[in-house]
Short mmCIF file of C-alpha atoms and ligand atoms in Angstrom, two decimals:
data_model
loop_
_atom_site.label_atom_id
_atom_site.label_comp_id
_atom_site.label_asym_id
_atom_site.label_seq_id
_atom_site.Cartn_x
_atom_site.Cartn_y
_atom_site.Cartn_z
CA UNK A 1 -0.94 -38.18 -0.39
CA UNK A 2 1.83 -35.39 -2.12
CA UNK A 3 1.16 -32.03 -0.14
CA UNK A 4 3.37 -29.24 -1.47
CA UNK A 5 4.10 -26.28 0.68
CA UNK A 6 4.72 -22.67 -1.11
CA UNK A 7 6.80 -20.45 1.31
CA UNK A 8 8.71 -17.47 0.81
CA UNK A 9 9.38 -15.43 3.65
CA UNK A 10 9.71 -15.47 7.55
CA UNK A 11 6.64 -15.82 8.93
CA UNK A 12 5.26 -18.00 6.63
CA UNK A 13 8.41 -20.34 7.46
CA UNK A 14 8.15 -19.94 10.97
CA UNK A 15 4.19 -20.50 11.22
CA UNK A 16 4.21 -23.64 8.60
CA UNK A 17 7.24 -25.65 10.27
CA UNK A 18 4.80 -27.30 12.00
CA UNK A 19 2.32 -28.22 9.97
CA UNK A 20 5.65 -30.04 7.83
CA UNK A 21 6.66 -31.54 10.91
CA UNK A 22 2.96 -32.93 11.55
CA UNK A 23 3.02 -34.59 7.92
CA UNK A 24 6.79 -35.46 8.72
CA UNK A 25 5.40 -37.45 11.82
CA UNK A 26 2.95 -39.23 10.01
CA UNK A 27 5.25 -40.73 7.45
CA UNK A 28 4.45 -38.16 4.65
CA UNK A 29 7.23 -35.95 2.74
CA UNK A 30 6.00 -33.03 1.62
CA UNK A 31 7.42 -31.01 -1.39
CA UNK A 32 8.98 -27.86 -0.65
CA UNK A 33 9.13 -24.75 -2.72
CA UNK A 34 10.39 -21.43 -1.48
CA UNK A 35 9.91 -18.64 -3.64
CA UNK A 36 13.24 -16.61 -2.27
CA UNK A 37 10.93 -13.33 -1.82
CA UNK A 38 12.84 -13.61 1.76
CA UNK A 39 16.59 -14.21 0.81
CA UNK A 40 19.18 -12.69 3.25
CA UNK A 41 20.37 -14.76 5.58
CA UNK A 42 18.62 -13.82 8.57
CA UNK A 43 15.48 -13.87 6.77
CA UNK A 44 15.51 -16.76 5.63
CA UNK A 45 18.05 -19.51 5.98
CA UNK A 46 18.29 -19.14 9.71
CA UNK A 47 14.93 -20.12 10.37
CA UNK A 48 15.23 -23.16 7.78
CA UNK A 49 18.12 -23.93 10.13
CA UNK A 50 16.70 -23.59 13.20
CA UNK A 51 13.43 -25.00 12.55
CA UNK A 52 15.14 -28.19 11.00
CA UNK A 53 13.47 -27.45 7.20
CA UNK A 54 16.77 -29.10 5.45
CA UNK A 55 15.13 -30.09 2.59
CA UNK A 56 14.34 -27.20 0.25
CA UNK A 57 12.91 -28.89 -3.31
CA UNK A 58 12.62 -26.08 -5.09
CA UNK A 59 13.99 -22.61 -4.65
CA UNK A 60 12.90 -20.23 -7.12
CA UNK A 61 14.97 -17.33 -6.43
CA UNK A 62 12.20 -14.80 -6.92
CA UNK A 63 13.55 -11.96 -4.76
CA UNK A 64 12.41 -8.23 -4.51
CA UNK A 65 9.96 -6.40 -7.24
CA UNK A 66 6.79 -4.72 -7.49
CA UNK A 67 3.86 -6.03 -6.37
CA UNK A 68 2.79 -7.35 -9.43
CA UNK A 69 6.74 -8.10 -10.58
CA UNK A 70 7.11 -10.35 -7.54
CA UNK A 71 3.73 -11.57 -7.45
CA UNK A 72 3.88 -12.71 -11.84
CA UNK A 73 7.44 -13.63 -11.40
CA UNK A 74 6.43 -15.95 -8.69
CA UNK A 75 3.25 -17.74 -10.35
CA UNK A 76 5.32 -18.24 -13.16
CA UNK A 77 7.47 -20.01 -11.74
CA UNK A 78 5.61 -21.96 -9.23
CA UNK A 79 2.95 -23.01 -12.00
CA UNK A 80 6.07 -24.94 -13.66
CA UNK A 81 6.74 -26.57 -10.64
CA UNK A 82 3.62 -27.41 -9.66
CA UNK A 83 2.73 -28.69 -13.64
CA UNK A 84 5.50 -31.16 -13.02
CA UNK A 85 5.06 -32.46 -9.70
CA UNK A 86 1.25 -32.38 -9.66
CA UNK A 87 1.09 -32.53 -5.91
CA UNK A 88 -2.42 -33.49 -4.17
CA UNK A 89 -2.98 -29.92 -2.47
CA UNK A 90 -0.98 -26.64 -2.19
CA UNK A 91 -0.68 -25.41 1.41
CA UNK A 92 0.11 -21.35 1.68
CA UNK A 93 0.09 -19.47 4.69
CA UNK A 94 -0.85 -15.80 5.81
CA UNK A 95 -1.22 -12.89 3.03
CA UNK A 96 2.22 -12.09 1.39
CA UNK A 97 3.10 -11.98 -2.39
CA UNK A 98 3.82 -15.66 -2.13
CA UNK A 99 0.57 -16.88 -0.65
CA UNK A 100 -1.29 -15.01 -3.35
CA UNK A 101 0.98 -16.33 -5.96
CA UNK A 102 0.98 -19.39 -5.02
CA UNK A 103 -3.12 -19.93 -4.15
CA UNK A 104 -3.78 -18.30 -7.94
CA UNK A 105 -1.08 -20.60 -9.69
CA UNK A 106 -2.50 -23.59 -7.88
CA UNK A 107 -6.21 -23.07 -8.31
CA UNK A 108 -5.95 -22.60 -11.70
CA UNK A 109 -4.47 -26.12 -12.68
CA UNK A 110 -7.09 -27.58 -10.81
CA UNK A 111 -4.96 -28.15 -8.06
CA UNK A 112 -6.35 -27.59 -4.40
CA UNK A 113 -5.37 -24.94 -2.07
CA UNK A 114 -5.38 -25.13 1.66
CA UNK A 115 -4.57 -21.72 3.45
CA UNK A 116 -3.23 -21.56 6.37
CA UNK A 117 -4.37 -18.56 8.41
CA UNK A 118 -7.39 -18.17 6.39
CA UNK A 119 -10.15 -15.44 7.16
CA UNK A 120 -8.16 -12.58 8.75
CA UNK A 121 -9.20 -9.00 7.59
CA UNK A 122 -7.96 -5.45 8.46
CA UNK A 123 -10.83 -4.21 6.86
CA UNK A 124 -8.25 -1.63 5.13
CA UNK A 125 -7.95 -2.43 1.58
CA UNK A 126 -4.69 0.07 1.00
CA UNK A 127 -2.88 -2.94 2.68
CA UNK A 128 -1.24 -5.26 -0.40
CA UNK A 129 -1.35 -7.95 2.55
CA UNK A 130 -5.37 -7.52 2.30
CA UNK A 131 -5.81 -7.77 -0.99
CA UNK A 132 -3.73 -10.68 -0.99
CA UNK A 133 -6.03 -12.27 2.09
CA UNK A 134 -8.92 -12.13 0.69
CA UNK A 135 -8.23 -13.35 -2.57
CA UNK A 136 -6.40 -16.00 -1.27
CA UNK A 137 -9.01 -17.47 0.63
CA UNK A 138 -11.36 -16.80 -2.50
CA UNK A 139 -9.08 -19.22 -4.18
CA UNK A 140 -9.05 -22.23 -1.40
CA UNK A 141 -11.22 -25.16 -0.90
CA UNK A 142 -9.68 -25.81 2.57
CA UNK A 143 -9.84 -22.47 5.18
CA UNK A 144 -7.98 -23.08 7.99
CA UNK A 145 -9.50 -20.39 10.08
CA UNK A 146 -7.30 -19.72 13.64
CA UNK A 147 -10.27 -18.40 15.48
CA UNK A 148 -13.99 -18.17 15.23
CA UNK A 149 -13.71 -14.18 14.35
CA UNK A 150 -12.08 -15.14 10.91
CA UNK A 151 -14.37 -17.90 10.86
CA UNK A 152 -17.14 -15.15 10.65
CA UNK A 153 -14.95 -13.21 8.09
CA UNK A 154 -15.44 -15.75 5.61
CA UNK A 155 -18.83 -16.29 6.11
CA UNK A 156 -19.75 -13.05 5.91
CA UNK A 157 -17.74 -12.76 2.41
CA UNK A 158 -19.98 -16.13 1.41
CA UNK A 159 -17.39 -18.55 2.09
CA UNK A 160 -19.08 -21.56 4.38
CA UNK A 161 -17.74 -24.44 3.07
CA UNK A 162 -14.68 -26.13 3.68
CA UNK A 163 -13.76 -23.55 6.82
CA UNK A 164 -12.17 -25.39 9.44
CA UNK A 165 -11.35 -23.39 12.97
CA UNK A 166 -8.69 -24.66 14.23
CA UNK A 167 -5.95 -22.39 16.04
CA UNK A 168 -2.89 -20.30 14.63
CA UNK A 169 0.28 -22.26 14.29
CA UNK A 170 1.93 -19.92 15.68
CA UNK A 171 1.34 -21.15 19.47
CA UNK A 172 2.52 -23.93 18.04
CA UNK A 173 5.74 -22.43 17.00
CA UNK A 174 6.10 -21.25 20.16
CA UNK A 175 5.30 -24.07 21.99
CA UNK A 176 8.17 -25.98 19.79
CA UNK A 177 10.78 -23.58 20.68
CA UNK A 178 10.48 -21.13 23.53
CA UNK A 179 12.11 -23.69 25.72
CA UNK A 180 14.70 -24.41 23.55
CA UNK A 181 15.17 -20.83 22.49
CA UNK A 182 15.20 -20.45 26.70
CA UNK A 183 18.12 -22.86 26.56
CA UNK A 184 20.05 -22.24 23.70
CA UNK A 185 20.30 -18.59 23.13
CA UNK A 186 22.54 -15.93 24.93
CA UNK A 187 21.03 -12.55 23.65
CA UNK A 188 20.09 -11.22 26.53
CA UNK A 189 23.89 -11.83 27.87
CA UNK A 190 25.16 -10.45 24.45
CA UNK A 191 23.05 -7.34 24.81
CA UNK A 192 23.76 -6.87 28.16
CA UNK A 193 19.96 -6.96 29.12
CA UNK A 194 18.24 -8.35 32.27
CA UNK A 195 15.31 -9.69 32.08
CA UNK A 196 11.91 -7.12 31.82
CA UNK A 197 14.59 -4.33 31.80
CA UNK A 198 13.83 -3.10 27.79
CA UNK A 199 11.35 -2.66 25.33
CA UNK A 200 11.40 -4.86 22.24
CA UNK A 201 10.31 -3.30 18.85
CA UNK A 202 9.73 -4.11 14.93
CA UNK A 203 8.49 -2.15 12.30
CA UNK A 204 8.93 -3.32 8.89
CA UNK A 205 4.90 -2.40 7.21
CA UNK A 206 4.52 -0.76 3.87
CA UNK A 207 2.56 2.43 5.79
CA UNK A 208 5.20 2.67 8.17
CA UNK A 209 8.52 2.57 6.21
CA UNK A 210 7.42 3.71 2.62
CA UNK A 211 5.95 7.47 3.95
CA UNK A 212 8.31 9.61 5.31
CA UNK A 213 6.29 11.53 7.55
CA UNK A 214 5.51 8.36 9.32
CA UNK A 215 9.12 7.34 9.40
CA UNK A 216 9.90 10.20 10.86
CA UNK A 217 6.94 9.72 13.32
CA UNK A 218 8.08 6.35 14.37
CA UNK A 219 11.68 7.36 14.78
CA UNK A 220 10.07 10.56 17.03
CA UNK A 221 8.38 7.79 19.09
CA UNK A 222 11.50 5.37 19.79
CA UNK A 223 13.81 8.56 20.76
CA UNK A 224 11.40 9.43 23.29
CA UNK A 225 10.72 5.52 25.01
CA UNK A 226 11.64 5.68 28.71
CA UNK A 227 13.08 2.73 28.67
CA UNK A 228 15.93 1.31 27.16
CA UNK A 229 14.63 -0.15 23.57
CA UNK A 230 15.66 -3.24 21.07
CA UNK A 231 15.08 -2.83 17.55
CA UNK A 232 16.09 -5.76 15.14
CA UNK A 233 15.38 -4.18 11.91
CA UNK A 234 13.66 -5.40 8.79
CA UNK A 235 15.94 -4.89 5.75
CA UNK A 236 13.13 -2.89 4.11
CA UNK A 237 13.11 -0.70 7.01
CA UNK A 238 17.31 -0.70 7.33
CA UNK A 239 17.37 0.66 3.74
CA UNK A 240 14.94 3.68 4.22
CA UNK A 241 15.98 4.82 7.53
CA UNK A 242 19.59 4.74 6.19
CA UNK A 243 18.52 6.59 2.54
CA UNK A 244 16.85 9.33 5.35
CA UNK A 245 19.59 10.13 7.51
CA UNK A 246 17.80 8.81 10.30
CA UNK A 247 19.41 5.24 11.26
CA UNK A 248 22.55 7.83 12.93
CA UNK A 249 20.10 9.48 14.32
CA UNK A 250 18.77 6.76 16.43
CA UNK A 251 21.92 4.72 16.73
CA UNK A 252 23.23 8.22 18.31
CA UNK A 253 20.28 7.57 21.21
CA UNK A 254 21.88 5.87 24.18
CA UNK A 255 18.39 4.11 25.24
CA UNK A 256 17.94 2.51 21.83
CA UNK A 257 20.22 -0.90 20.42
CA UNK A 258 19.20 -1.28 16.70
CA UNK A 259 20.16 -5.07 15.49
CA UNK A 260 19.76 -7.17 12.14
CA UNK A 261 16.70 -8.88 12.10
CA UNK A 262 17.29 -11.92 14.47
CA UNK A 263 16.93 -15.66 14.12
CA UNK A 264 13.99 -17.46 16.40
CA UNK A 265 15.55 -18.78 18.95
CA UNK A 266 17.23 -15.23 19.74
CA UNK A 267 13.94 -13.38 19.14
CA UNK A 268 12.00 -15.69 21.06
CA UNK A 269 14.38 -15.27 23.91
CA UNK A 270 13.63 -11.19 23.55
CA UNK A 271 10.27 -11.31 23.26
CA UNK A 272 9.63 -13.29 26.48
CA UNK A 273 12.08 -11.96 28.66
CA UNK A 274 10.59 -7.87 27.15
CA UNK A 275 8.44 -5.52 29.56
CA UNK A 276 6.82 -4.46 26.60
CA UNK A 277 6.60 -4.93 22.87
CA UNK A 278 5.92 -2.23 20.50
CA UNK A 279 5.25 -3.48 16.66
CA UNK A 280 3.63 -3.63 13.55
CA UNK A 281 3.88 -7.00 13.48
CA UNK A 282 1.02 -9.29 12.87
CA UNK A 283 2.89 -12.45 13.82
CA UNK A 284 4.75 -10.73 16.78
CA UNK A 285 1.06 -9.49 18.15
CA UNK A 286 0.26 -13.22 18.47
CA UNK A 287 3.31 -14.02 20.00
CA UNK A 288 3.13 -11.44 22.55
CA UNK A 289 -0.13 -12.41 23.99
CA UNK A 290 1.30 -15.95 23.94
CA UNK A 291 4.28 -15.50 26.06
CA UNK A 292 2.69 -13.35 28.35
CA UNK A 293 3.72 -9.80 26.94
CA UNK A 294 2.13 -6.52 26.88
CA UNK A 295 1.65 -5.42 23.19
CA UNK A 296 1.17 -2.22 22.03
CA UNK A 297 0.65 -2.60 18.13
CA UNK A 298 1.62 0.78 16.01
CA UNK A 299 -1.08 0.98 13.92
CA UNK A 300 -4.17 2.50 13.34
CA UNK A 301 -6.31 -1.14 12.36
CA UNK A 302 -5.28 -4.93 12.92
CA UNK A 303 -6.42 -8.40 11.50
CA UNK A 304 -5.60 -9.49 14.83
CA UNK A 305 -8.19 -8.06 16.72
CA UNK A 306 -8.66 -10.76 19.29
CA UNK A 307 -5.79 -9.63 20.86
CA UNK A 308 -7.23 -6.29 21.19
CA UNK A 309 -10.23 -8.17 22.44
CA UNK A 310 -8.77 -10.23 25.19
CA UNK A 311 -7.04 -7.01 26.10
CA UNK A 312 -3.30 -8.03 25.41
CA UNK A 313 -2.83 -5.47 22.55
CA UNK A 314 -3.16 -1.90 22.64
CA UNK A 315 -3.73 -0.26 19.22
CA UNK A 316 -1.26 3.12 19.72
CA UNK A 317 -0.97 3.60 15.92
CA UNK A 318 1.78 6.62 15.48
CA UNK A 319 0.52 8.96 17.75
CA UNK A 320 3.05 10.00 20.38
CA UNK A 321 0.91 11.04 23.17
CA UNK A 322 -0.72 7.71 22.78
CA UNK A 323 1.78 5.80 22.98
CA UNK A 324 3.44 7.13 25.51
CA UNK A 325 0.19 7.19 27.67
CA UNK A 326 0.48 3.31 27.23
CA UNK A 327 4.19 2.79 27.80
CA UNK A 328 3.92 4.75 30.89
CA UNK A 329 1.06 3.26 32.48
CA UNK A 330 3.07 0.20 31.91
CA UNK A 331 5.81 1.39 33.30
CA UNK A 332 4.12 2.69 36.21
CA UNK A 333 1.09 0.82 37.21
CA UNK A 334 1.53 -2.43 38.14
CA UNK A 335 -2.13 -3.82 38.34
CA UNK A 336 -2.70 -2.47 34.37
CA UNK A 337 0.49 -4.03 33.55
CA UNK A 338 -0.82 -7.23 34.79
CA UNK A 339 -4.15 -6.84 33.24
CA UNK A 340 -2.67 -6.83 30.00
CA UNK A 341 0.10 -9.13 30.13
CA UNK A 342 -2.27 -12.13 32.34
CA UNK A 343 -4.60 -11.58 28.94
CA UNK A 344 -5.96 -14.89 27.35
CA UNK A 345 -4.21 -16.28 24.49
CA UNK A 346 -7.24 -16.43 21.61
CA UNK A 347 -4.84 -18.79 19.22
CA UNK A 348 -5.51 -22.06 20.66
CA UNK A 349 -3.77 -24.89 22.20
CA UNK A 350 -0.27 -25.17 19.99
CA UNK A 351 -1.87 -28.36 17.81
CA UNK A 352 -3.07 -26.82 15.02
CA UNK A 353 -0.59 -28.15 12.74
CA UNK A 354 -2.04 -31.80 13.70
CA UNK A 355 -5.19 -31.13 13.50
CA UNK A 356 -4.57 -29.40 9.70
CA UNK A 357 -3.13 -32.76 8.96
CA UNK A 358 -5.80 -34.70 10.36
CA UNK A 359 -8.72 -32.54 8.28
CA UNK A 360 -6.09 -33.14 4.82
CA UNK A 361 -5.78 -36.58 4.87
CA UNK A 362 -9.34 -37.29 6.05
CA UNK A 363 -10.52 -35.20 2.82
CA UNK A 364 -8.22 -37.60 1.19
CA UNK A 365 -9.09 -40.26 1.80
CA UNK A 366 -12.58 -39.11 1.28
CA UNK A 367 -12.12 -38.31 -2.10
CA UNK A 368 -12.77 -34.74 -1.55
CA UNK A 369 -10.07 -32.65 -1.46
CA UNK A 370 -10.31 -31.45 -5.03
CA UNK A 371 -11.03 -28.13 -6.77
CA UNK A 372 -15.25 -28.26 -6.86
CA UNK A 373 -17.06 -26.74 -9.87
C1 LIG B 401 6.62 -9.07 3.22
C2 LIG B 401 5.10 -9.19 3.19
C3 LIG B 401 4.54 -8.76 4.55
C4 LIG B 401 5.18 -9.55 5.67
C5 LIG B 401 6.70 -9.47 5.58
C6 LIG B 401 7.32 -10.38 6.60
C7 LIG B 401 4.06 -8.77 1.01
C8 LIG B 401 3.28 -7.80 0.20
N1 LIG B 401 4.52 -8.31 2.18
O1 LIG B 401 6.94 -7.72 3.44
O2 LIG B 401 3.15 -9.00 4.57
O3 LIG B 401 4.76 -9.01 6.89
O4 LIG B 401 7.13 -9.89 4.27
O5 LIG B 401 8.57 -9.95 6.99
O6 LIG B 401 4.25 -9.88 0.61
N2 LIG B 401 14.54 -7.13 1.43
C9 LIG B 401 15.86 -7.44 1.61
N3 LIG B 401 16.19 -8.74 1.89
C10 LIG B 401 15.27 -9.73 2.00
C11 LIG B 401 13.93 -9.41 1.79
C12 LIG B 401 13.58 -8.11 1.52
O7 LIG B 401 16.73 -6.58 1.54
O8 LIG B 401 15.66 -10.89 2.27
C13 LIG B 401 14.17 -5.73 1.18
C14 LIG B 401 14.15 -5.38 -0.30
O9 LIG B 401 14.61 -4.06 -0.42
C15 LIG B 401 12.67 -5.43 -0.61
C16 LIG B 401 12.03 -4.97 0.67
O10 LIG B 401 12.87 -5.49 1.69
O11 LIG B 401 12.32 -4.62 -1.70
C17 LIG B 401 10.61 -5.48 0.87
O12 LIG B 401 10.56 -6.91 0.76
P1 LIG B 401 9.20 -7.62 0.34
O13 LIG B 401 9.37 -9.07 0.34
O14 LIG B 401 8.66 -7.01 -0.90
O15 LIG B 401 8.20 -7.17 1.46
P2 LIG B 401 8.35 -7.19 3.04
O16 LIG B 401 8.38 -5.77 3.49
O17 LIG B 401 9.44 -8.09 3.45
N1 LIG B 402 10.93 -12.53 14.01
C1 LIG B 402 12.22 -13.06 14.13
N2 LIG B 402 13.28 -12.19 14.13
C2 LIG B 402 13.11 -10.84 14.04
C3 LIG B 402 11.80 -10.33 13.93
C4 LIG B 402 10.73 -11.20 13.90
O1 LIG B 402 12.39 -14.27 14.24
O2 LIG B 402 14.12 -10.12 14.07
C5 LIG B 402 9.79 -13.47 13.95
C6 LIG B 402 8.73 -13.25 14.99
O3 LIG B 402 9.02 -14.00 16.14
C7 LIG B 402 7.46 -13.69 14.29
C8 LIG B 402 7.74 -13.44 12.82
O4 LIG B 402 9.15 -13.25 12.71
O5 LIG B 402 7.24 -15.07 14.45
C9 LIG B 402 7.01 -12.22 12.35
O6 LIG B 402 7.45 -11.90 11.08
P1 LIG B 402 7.24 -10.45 10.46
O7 LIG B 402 7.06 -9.46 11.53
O8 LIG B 402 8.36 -10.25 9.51
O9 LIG B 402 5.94 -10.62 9.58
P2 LIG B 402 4.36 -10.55 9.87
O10 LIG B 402 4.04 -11.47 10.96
O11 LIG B 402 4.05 -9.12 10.17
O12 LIG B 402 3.78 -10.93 8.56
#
């Protein structure tokens, strides 16, 4: 069997390193294409590096445009790869540019798609990540659902067949590497942090960074933390707080540390060793229930809601008050703090990447993993 993964930016590299390495284990090479809509070094090329992906087949070099710029410049190009290589299925993971790109391109030469991550809904259609989502999963034959709540999503949108529940990579990512991210990195030493003694944050969504007003909301929220806060930030985000005067006005705050966006192993290494993390995250909401972290999620909806659920997550959107009616019960009151943080982790048991593998080359074998009419 060919498989050909479609990547393009961090999380989707991070959460689909294992499913490669599953295929990997079982003899099978899979064809890599990376669309380059991530391309700065640190987000991009350091995960590659640190999750072992040497061999990049294909890298497109897409980069930064408009929704539909990105999105068209991508299919175009991944359609010629694909016409020439004519793998057996197209993997994609999560809802970015990329995954829609490269589910549509796919599809459409009768080649079939298997998303990763399948079924997850904000229920907010203003999000280009939801849009993406649910067309995405319109255009697969295989639906790797993570839990039975998107499992329910898809039914409910008519899609029954070929839905498979079967975790979220992502505890398998973390699985992989929080001991060797435990090991190998010295952030906390190079920050000068001890452990549970600051607040780790990331903000990098469109409705967070793109308005002004809730910018400027956000920025209110981290000058006021009462506790000493880390903030590796998104280039997106970099850019506007810098065209709005206001990265000076938080790297003048003596509580707050504002850092490029940080490879795995060093993130990893924040996130478990954190109080508290405060994001918009979707990936980083999974991760906090995972390692044990209390997550409060600024925004007003999630596609994660399971974390909410198990009661690991906290949505605080950008209301001040709020959040700081959270951070402080945290802060102060030790029985809520465990409450949230001893929440149950609704992603599954880290093999989700094997058990992907398993379902592919079963419908392989079968015959059946083809685009039905
Ligand atoms: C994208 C995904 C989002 C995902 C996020 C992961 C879409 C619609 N959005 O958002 O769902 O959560 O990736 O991080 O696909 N930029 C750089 N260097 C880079 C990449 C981006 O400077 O390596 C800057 C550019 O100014 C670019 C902006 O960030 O215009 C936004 O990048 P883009 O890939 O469009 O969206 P993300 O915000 O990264
Ligand atoms: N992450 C990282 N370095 C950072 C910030 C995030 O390695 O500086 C990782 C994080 O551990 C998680 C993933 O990136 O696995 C989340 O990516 P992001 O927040 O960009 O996208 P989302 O999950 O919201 O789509």
């Amino acid at each position: 069997m060919k498989p050909a993964f479609v990547f393009g930016t961090r999380p989707e590299i991070i959460k689909l390193a294992p499913v490669i390495r599953a295929f990997e284990k079982r003899g099978i090479e899979p064809l890599i294409i990376h669309t380059g809509q991530h391309y700065d070094y640190e987000m991009s090329q350091v995960f590659l590096e640190e999750l072992e992906l040497h061999k990049i087949d294909y890298h497109l070099e897409v980069g930064s445009g408009t929704q539909a710029n990105q999105t068209g410049l991508a299919m175009i190009k991944i359609e010629k790869v694909l016409m020439d290589e004519k793998p057996d299925v197209t993997l994609v993971q999560g809802d970015t540019n990329t995954v829609l790109a490269g589910a549509l391109a796919s599809v459409k030469l009768k080649i079939p798609v298997a998303h990763v991550e399948a079924g997850l809904r904000s229920f907010d259609r203003t999000m280009p990540e939801e849009i993406n989502r649910i067309l995405a999963d319109h255009a697969s034959e295989v639906l790797f659902a993570p839990t039975e709540e998107a499992r329910k999503n898809l039914e409910r949108e008519g899609i029954v067949e070929g839905v498979y529940v079967v975790g979220n990579t992502i505890v398998d990512a973390v699985l992989q590497n929080a001991e060797v991210a435990e090991r190998k990195s010295n952030i906390l030493e190079k920050l000068g942090l001890k452990p549970k003694g600051y607040a780790l944050l990331t903000a990098h969504r469109a409705e967070n960074t793109d308005s002004e007003e809730n910018l400027r909301k956000l920025v209110d929220i981290i000058k006021s933390l009462p506790i000493k806060v880390i903030y590796p930030v998104h280039p997106r985000t970099e850019k506007r707080l810098k065209s709005l005067g206001l990265w000076e006005e938080l790297e003048r705050e003596e509580h707050v540390t504002l850092t490029k966006p940080l490879g795995y192993l060093d993130f990893l290494k924040l996130q478990k060793n954190a109080k508290l993390v405060l994001t918009d995250s979707g990936g980083v909401q999974e991760e906090s229930i995972i390692l044990d972290v209390p997550c409060l999620t600024l925004r007003y909806n999630t596609e994660r809601p399971e974390t909410v659920k198990a009661g690991g997550n906290v949505l605080v959107g950008l209301e001040k008050d709020r959040v700081m009616h959270y951070v402080e019960r945290l802060l102060n009151d030790e029985e809520f703090y465990k409450k949230m943080a001893n929440a149950e982790n609704p992603f599954g048991d880290g093999k989700s990447g094997e058990r992907m593998v398993d379902i592919l080359l079963e419908l392989y074998e079968k015959g059946e993993l083809k685009v039905k009419s």
